[in-house]
């Protein structure tokens, strides 16, 4: 229903009882992004992977869906979804304990930083996230 404030409260209550619930942390990331709190959303991405490093493929799918949502919300501004993907990926890299995944994320971020335009950066980031 897109009631992000209510969803945030519900998820925070779940996490009060079950602090290691990686799925709740992953969902919280999307809710916080919907509330415009992208730094906290990135922290939730990091925490979800700290709780369960095997969630990276699911987190990557969520990052792509969230980028799609931002692209619809800010048409003609590829810097917005690209910026979120960079923040989300950087947080995922900090959250995962898998050295191979961290290296893959670093490679994606490096390739994106070489892009000449925001549209190209977004394309590179999307392709890299799909490969995680």
GROMACS .gro file of N, CA and C in nm:
model
  396
    1UNK      N    1   0.083  -0.120   0.000
    1UNK     CA    2   0.000   0.000   0.000
    1UNK      C    3   0.087   0.125   0.000
    2UNK      N    4   0.218   0.109   0.005
    2UNK     CA    5   0.311   0.221   0.002
    2UNK      C    6   0.300   0.309   0.126
    3UNK      N    7   0.251   0.254   0.236
    3UNK     CA    8   0.249   0.327   0.363
    3UNK      C    9   0.383   0.301   0.431
    4UNK      N   10   0.484   0.375   0.388
    4UNK     CA   11   0.620   0.351   0.432
    4UNK      C   12   0.639   0.374   0.582
    5UNK      N   13   0.570   0.472   0.637
    5UNK     CA   14   0.585   0.501   0.781
    5UNK      C   15   0.534   0.383   0.865
    6UNK      N   16   0.420   0.330   0.828
    6UNK     CA   17   0.364   0.215   0.901
    6UNK      C   18   0.455   0.092   0.883
    7UNK      N   19   0.500   0.070   0.762
    7UNK     CA   20   0.587  -0.044   0.736
    7UNK      C   21   0.717  -0.032   0.815
    8UNK      N   22   0.770   0.090   0.824
    8UNK     CA   23   0.892   0.111   0.901
    8UNK      C   24   0.869   0.072   1.048
    9UNK      N   25   0.759   0.117   1.105
    9UNK     CA   26   0.729   0.083   1.243
    9UNK      C   27   0.714  -0.067   1.263
   10UNK      N   28   0.643  -0.131   1.170
   10UNK     CA   29   0.625  -0.276   1.179
   10UNK      C   30   0.759  -0.350   1.173
   11UNK      N   31   0.843  -0.311   1.079
   11UNK     CA   32   0.972  -0.378   1.063
   11UNK      C   33   1.063  -0.350   1.183
   12UNK      N   34   1.059  -0.230   1.235
   12UNK     CA   35   1.141  -0.200   1.353
   12UNK      C   36   1.097  -0.282   1.474
   13UNK      N   37   0.966  -0.306   1.485
   13UNK     CA   38   0.918  -0.391   1.595
   13UNK      C   39   0.966  -0.535   1.577
   14UNK      N   40   0.963  -0.584   1.455
   14UNK     CA   41   1.015  -0.718   1.427
   14UNK      C   42   1.163  -0.726   1.465
   15UNK      N   43   1.238  -0.624   1.427
   15UNK     CA   44   1.382  -0.625   1.455
   15UNK      C   45   1.413  -0.606   1.602
   16UNK      N   46   1.323  -0.543   1.677
   16UNK     CA   47   1.341  -0.534   1.822
   16UNK      C   48   1.337  -0.674   1.884
   17UNK      N   49   1.250  -0.758   1.831
   17UNK     CA   50   1.234  -0.893   1.884
   17UNK      C   51   1.335  -0.989   1.822
   18UNK      N   52   1.360  -0.976   1.692
   18UNK     CA   53   1.451  -1.064   1.619
   18UNK      C   54   1.557  -0.980   1.548
   19UNK      N   55   1.658  -0.931   1.618
   19UNK     CA   56   1.755  -0.841   1.558
   19UNK      C   57   1.836  -0.901   1.442
   20UNK      N   58   1.845  -1.031   1.435
   20UNK     CA   59   1.922  -1.095   1.328
   20UNK      C   60   1.836  -1.133   1.207
   21UNK      N   61   1.713  -1.084   1.200
   21UNK     CA   62   1.624  -1.117   1.089
   21UNK      C   63   1.669  -1.043   0.963
   22UNK      N   64   1.743  -1.114   0.879
   22UNK     CA   65   1.800  -1.054   0.758
   22UNK      C   66   1.691  -1.009   0.660
   23UNK      N   67   1.584  -1.086   0.650
   23UNK     CA   68   1.477  -1.049   0.556
   23UNK      C   69   1.412  -0.918   0.600
   24UNK      N   70   1.387  -0.901   0.728
   24UNK     CA   71   1.328  -0.776   0.777
   24UNK      C   72   1.422  -0.659   0.750
   25UNK      N   73   1.551  -0.680   0.768
   25UNK     CA   74   1.648  -0.573   0.741
   25UNK      C   75   1.650  -0.539   0.592
   26UNK      N   76   1.639  -0.642   0.509
   26UNK     CA   77   1.636  -0.619   0.365
   26UNK      C   78   1.511  -0.540   0.326
   27UNK      N   79   1.398  -0.576   0.381
   27UNK     CA   80   1.274  -0.502   0.351
   27UNK      C   81   1.281  -0.360   0.404
   28UNK      N   82   1.345  -0.343   0.520
   28UNK     CA   83   1.359  -0.210   0.578
   28UNK      C   84   1.435  -0.117   0.483
   29UNK      N   85   1.530  -0.171   0.411
   29UNK     CA   86   1.606  -0.090   0.315
   29UNK      C   87   1.511  -0.025   0.213
   30UNK      N   88   1.420  -0.102   0.157
   30UNK     CA   89   1.325  -0.047   0.060
   30UNK      C   90   1.231   0.054   0.121
   31UNK      N   91   1.189   0.029   0.242
   31UNK     CA   92   1.099   0.122   0.313
   31UNK      C   93   1.171   0.254   0.339
   32UNK      N   94   1.293   0.245   0.388
   32UNK     CA   95   1.369   0.368   0.417
   32UNK      C   96   1.396   0.446   0.290
   33UNK      N   97   1.424   0.377   0.181
   33UNK     CA   98   1.444   0.445   0.053
   33UNK      C   99   1.315   0.515   0.012
   34UNK      N  100   1.201   0.449   0.031
   34UNK     CA  101   1.072   0.510   0.000
   34UNK      C  102   1.045   0.634   0.083
   35UNK      N  103   1.102   0.639   0.201
   35UNK     CA  104   1.088   0.757   0.288
   35UNK      C  105   1.192   0.864   0.258
   36UNK      N  106   1.279   0.837   0.162
   36UNK     CA  107   1.381   0.935   0.125
   36UNK      C  108   1.503   0.933   0.215
   37UNK      N  109   1.519   0.827   0.291
   37UNK     CA  110   1.631   0.816   0.384
   37UNK      C  111   1.734   0.718   0.326
   38UNK      N  112   1.799   0.760   0.218
   38UNK     CA  113   1.885   0.667   0.146
   38UNK      C  114   2.009   0.626   0.224
   39UNK      N  115   2.062   0.711   0.310
   39UNK     CA  116   2.179   0.671   0.390
   39UNK      C  117   2.139   0.559   0.488
   40UNK      N  118   2.022   0.573   0.550
   40UNK     CA  119   1.975   0.468   0.641
   40UNK      C  120   1.938   0.342   0.563
   41UNK      N  121   1.885   0.360   0.442
   41UNK     CA  122   1.852   0.245   0.357
   41UNK      C  123   1.979   0.167   0.323
   42UNK      N  124   2.085   0.239   0.291
   42UNK     CA  125   2.212   0.173   0.262
   42UNK      C  126   2.262   0.098   0.386
   43UNK      N  127   2.244   0.157   0.503
   43UNK     CA  128   2.282   0.088   0.626
   43UNK      C  129   2.203  -0.040   0.646
   44UNK      N  130   2.076  -0.039   0.609
   44UNK     CA  131   1.993  -0.159   0.621
   44UNK      C  132   2.040  -0.267   0.523
   45UNK      N  133   2.085  -0.226   0.404
   45UNK     CA  134   2.142  -0.322   0.308
   45UNK      C  135   2.264  -0.388   0.370
   46UNK      N  136   2.352  -0.305   0.425
   46UNK     CA  137   2.474  -0.357   0.489
   46UNK      C  138   2.439  -0.455   0.602
   47UNK      N  139   2.344  -0.415   0.687
   47UNK     CA  140   2.306  -0.498   0.801
   47UNK      C  141   2.239  -0.629   0.759
   48UNK      N  142   2.162  -0.626   0.650
   48UNK     CA  143   2.097  -0.748   0.600
   48UNK      C  144   2.204  -0.850   0.559
   49UNK      N  145   2.309  -0.801   0.494
   49UNK     CA  146   2.414  -0.893   0.450
   49UNK      C  147   2.504  -0.936   0.565
   50UNK      N  148   2.517  -0.853   0.664
   50UNK     CA  149   2.593  -0.895   0.783
   50UNK      C  150   2.517  -1.008   0.854
   51UNK      N  151   2.386  -0.996   0.856
   51UNK     CA  152   2.304  -1.099   0.921
   51UNK      C  153   2.301  -1.229   0.840
   52UNK      N  154   2.306  -1.217   0.706
   52UNK     CA  155   2.302  -1.335   0.620
   52UNK      C  156   2.373  -1.305   0.487
   53UNK      N  157   2.503  -1.332   0.480
   53UNK     CA  158   2.579  -1.301   0.358
   53UNK      C  159   2.528  -1.371   0.232
   54UNK      N  160   2.453  -1.479   0.247
   54UNK     CA  161   2.401  -1.551   0.132
   54UNK      C  162   2.282  -1.481   0.066
   55UNK      N  163   2.239  -1.369   0.124
   55UNK     CA  164   2.126  -1.295   0.069
   55UNK      C  165   2.166  -1.203  -0.045
   56UNK      N  166   2.292  -1.200  -0.082
   56UNK     CA  167   2.337  -1.104  -0.185
   56UNK      C  168   2.254  -1.111  -0.313
   57UNK      N  169   2.223  -1.227  -0.369
   57UNK     CA  170   2.139  -1.227  -0.491
   57UNK      C  171   2.003  -1.161  -0.469
   58UNK      N  172   1.940  -1.186  -0.355
   58UNK     CA  173   1.810  -1.124  -0.325
   58UNK      C  174   1.825  -0.974  -0.305
   59UNK      N  175   1.930  -0.933  -0.237
   59UNK     CA  176   1.955  -0.790  -0.217
   59UNK      C  177   1.981  -0.724  -0.352
   60UNK      N  178   2.056  -0.788  -0.439
   60UNK     CA  179   2.084  -0.733  -0.572
   60UNK      C  180   1.954  -0.713  -0.651
   61UNK      N  181   1.864  -0.811  -0.643
   61UNK     CA  182   1.734  -0.797  -0.712
   61UNK      C  183   1.657  -0.676  -0.656
   62UNK      N  184   1.659  -0.662  -0.524
   62UNK     CA  185   1.591  -0.548  -0.463
   62UNK      C  186   1.653  -0.416  -0.507
   63UNK      N  187   1.785  -0.410  -0.514
   63UNK     CA  188   1.851  -0.286  -0.557
   63UNK      C  189   1.806  -0.248  -0.697
   64UNK      N  190   1.794  -0.347  -0.785
   64UNK     CA  191   1.748  -0.319  -0.921
   64UNK      C  192   1.604  -0.270  -0.923
   65UNK      N  193   1.518  -0.333  -0.844
   65UNK     CA  194   1.378  -0.288  -0.836
   65UNK      C  195   1.369  -0.147  -0.780
   66UNK      N  196   1.450  -0.118  -0.680
   66UNK     CA  197   1.451   0.015  -0.621
   66UNK      C  198   1.501   0.119  -0.721
   67UNK      N  199   1.601   0.082  -0.801
   67UNK     CA  200   1.650   0.172  -0.905
   67UNK      C  201   1.541   0.198  -1.008
   68UNK      N  202   1.464   0.094  -1.043
   68UNK     CA  203   1.352   0.111  -1.135
   68UNK      C  204   1.250   0.211  -1.078
   69UNK      N  205   1.220   0.196  -0.949
   69UNK     CA  206   1.125   0.286  -0.883
   69UNK      C  207   1.175   0.430  -0.888
   70UNK      N  208   1.304   0.449  -0.862
   70UNK     CA  209   1.360   0.584  -0.865
   70UNK      C  210   1.362   0.640  -1.007
   71UNK      N  211   1.385   0.554  -1.104
   71UNK     CA  212   1.386   0.599  -1.243
   71UNK      C  213   1.246   0.646  -1.285
   72UNK      N  214   1.143   0.577  -1.237
   72UNK     CA  215   1.005   0.619  -1.266
   72UNK      C  216   0.972   0.750  -1.193
   73UNK      N  217   1.019   0.762  -1.071
   73UNK     CA  218   0.990   0.880  -0.990
   73UNK      C  219   1.065   1.004  -1.040
   74UNK      N  220   1.184   0.982  -1.095
   74UNK     CA  221   1.267   1.093  -1.144
   74UNK      C  222   1.306   1.068  -1.290
   75UNK      N  223   1.207   1.072  -1.381
   75UNK     CA  224   1.239   1.045  -1.522
   75UNK      C  225   1.334   1.153  -1.576
   76UNK      N  226   1.425   1.108  -1.658
   76UNK     CA  227   1.520   1.202  -1.715
   76UNK      C  228   1.636   1.237  -1.623
   77UNK      N  229   1.643   1.175  -1.506
   77UNK     CA  230   1.752   1.200  -1.411
   77UNK      C  231   1.819   1.068  -1.375
   78UNK      N  232   1.898   1.012  -1.466
   78UNK     CA  233   1.961   0.884  -1.438
   78UNK      C  234   2.060   0.890  -1.321
   79UNK      N  235   2.098   1.010  -1.281
   79UNK     CA  236   2.191   1.021  -1.167
   79UNK      C  237   2.126   0.975  -1.037
   80UNK      N  238   1.994   0.986  -1.026
   80UNK     CA  239   1.926   0.945  -0.902
   80UNK      C  240   1.931   0.794  -0.883
   81UNK      N  241   1.882   0.714  -0.978
   81UNK     CA  242   1.893   0.568  -0.958
   81UNK      C  243   2.038   0.521  -0.957
   82UNK      N  244   2.124   0.584  -1.036
   82UNK     CA  245   2.265   0.545  -1.037
   82UNK      C  246   2.329   0.573  -0.902
   83UNK      N  247   2.295   0.686  -0.844
   83UNK     CA  248   2.348   0.720  -0.712
   83UNK      C  249   2.303   0.621  -0.607
   84UNK      N  250   2.175   0.577  -0.615
   84UNK     CA  251   2.128   0.478  -0.519
   84UNK      C  252   2.200   0.344  -0.538
   85UNK      N  253   2.216   0.302  -0.663
   85UNK     CA  254   2.285   0.176  -0.686
   85UNK      C  255   2.428   0.181  -0.632
   86UNK      N  256   2.494   0.294  -0.649
   86UNK     CA  257   2.629   0.307  -0.594
   86UNK      C  258   2.628   0.298  -0.441
   87UNK      N  259   2.536   0.369  -0.377
   87UNK     CA  260   2.527   0.363  -0.231
   87UNK      C  261   2.492   0.223  -0.182
   88UNK      N  262   2.394   0.164  -0.248
   88UNK     CA  263   2.352   0.029  -0.209
   88UNK      C  264   2.462  -0.073  -0.229
   89UNK      N  265   2.532  -0.064  -0.341
   89UNK     CA  266   2.642  -0.158  -0.367
   89UNK      C  267   2.757  -0.137  -0.269
   90UNK      N  268   2.791  -0.013  -0.241
   90UNK     CA  269   2.898   0.014  -0.146
   90UNK      C  270   2.863  -0.044  -0.009
   91UNK      N  271   2.738  -0.028   0.031
   91UNK     CA  272   2.693  -0.083   0.159
   91UNK      C  273   2.696  -0.236   0.156
   92UNK      N  274   2.656  -0.294   0.044
   92UNK     CA  275   2.658  -0.440   0.031
   92UNK      C  276   2.801  -0.490   0.041
   93UNK      N  277   2.894  -0.418  -0.019
   93UNK     CA  278   3.034  -0.457  -0.011
   93UNK      C  279   3.086  -0.454   0.132
   94UNK      N  280   3.039  -0.359   0.210
   94UNK     CA  281   3.079  -0.350   0.351
   94UNK      C  282   3.011  -0.457   0.435
   95UNK      N  283   2.893  -0.499   0.392
   95UNK     CA  284   2.816  -0.594   0.471
   95UNK      C  285   2.850  -0.739   0.450
   96UNK      N  286   2.897  -0.773   0.331
   96UNK     CA  287   2.923  -0.914   0.303
   96UNK      C  288   3.059  -0.957   0.355
   97UNK      N  289   3.065  -1.078   0.402
   97UNK     CA  290   3.192  -1.134   0.448
   97UNK      C  291   3.259  -1.217   0.339
   98UNK      N  292   3.194  -1.229   0.225
   98UNK     CA  293   3.244  -1.307   0.113
   98UNK      C  294   3.343  -1.222   0.032
   99UNK      N  295   3.470  -1.260   0.036
   99UNK     CA  296   3.575  -1.183  -0.031
   99UNK      C  297   3.553  -1.176  -0.183
  100UNK      N  298   3.503  -1.283  -0.241
  100UNK     CA  299   3.477  -1.285  -0.385
  100UNK      C  300   3.366  -1.186  -0.421
  101UNK      N  301   3.261  -1.183  -0.339
  101UNK     CA  302   3.151  -1.088  -0.363
  101UNK      C  303   3.199  -0.945  -0.345
  102UNK      N  304   3.280  -0.920  -0.242
  102UNK     CA  305   3.334  -0.784  -0.221
  102UNK      C  306   3.415  -0.740  -0.341
  103UNK      N  307   3.497  -0.831  -0.396
  103UNK     CA  308   3.578  -0.797  -0.513
  103UNK      C  309   3.490  -0.769  -0.634
  104UNK      N  310   3.385  -0.848  -0.654
  104UNK     CA  311   3.294  -0.826  -0.767
  104UNK      C  312   3.224  -0.692  -0.754
  105UNK      N  313   3.182  -0.657  -0.633
  105UNK     CA  314   3.116  -0.528  -0.610
  105UNK      C  315   3.214  -0.414  -0.637
  106UNK      N  316   3.337  -0.428  -0.589
  106UNK     CA  317   3.439  -0.324  -0.613
  106UNK      C  318   3.463  -0.306  -0.763
  107UNK      N  319   3.464  -0.415  -0.838
  107UNK     CA  320   3.484  -0.408  -0.983
  107UNK      C  321   3.369  -0.333  -1.051
  108UNK      N  322   3.247  -0.360  -1.007
  108UNK     CA  323   3.130  -0.291  -1.064
  108UNK      C  324   3.139  -0.142  -1.035
  109UNK      N  325   3.170  -0.107  -0.913
  109UNK     CA  326   3.179   0.035  -0.876
  109UNK      C  327   3.291   0.106  -0.951
  110UNK      N  328   3.402   0.036  -0.971
  110UNK     CA  329   3.514   0.095  -1.046
  110UNK      C  330   3.475   0.118  -1.191
  111UNK      N  331   3.410   0.019  -1.251
  111UNK     CA  332   3.366   0.033  -1.391
  111UNK      C  333   3.267   0.148  -1.405
  112UNK      N  334   3.177   0.162  -1.309
  112UNK     CA  335   3.078   0.269  -1.314
  112UNK      C  336   3.144   0.407  -1.301
  113UNK      N  337   3.248   0.413  -1.221
  113UNK     CA  338   3.315   0.543  -1.202
  113UNK      C  339   3.384   0.592  -1.329
  114UNK      N  340   3.411   0.501  -1.422
  114UNK     CA  341   3.476   0.538  -1.547
  114UNK      C  342   3.375   0.585  -1.653
  115UNK      N  343   3.247   0.573  -1.625
  115UNK     CA  344   3.144   0.613  -1.723
  115UNK      C  345   3.149   0.763  -1.747
  116UNK      N  346   3.121   0.800  -1.869
  116UNK     CA  347   3.127   0.942  -1.906
  116UNK      C  348   2.998   1.018  -1.879
  117UNK      N  349   2.884   0.946  -1.876
  117UNK     CA  350   2.756   1.011  -1.850
  117UNK      C  351   2.682   0.935  -1.741
  118UNK      N  352   2.583   1.001  -1.682
  118UNK     CA  353   2.502   0.935  -1.580
  118UNK      C  354   2.424   0.817  -1.637
  119UNK      N  355   2.377   0.832  -1.761
  119UNK     CA  356   2.302   0.723  -1.825
  119UNK      C  357   2.392   0.601  -1.845
  120UNK      N  358   2.515   0.625  -1.886
  120UNK     CA  359   2.610   0.514  -1.903
  120UNK      C  360   2.644   0.452  -1.767
  121UNK      N  361   2.663   0.536  -1.667
  121UNK     CA  362   2.693   0.487  -1.532
  121UNK      C  363   2.581   0.398  -1.482
  122UNK      N  364   2.456   0.440  -1.504
  122UNK     CA  365   2.341   0.360  -1.463
  122UNK      C  366   2.339   0.226  -1.537
  123UNK      N  367   2.367   0.229  -1.666
  123UNK     CA  368   2.369   0.105  -1.745
  123UNK      C  369   2.475   0.009  -1.693
  124UNK      N  370   2.594   0.060  -1.664
  124UNK     CA  371   2.703  -0.023  -1.613
  124UNK      C  372   2.666  -0.080  -1.476
  125UNK      N  373   2.608   0.003  -1.391
  125UNK     CA  374   2.569  -0.043  -1.258
  125UNK      C  375   2.462  -0.152  -1.266
  126UNK      N  376   2.362  -0.131  -1.350
  126UNK     CA  377   2.256  -0.231  -1.365
  126UNK      C  378   2.315  -0.365  -1.412
  127UNK      N  379   2.400  -0.359  -1.512
  127UNK     CA  380   2.459  -0.483  -1.563
  127UNK      C  381   2.544  -0.551  -1.456
  128UNK      N  382   2.616  -0.473  -1.379
  128UNK     CA  383   2.700  -0.530  -1.274
  128UNK      C  384   2.619  -0.591  -1.162
  129UNK      N  385   2.510  -0.525  -1.125
  129UNK     CA  386   2.424  -0.579  -1.017
  129UNK      C  387   2.359  -0.707  -1.063
  130UNK      N  388   2.319  -0.714  -1.188
  130UNK     CA  389   2.257  -0.837  -1.240
  130UNK      C  390   2.354  -0.954  -1.234
  131UNK      N  391   2.484  -0.926  -1.242
  131UNK     CA  392   2.583  -1.032  -1.239
  131UNK      C  393   2.619  -1.081  -1.099
  132UNK      N  394   2.563  -1.020  -0.996
  132UNK     CA  395   2.601  -1.060  -0.860
  132UNK      C  396   2.531  -1.186  -0.818
   0.00000   0.00000   0.00000
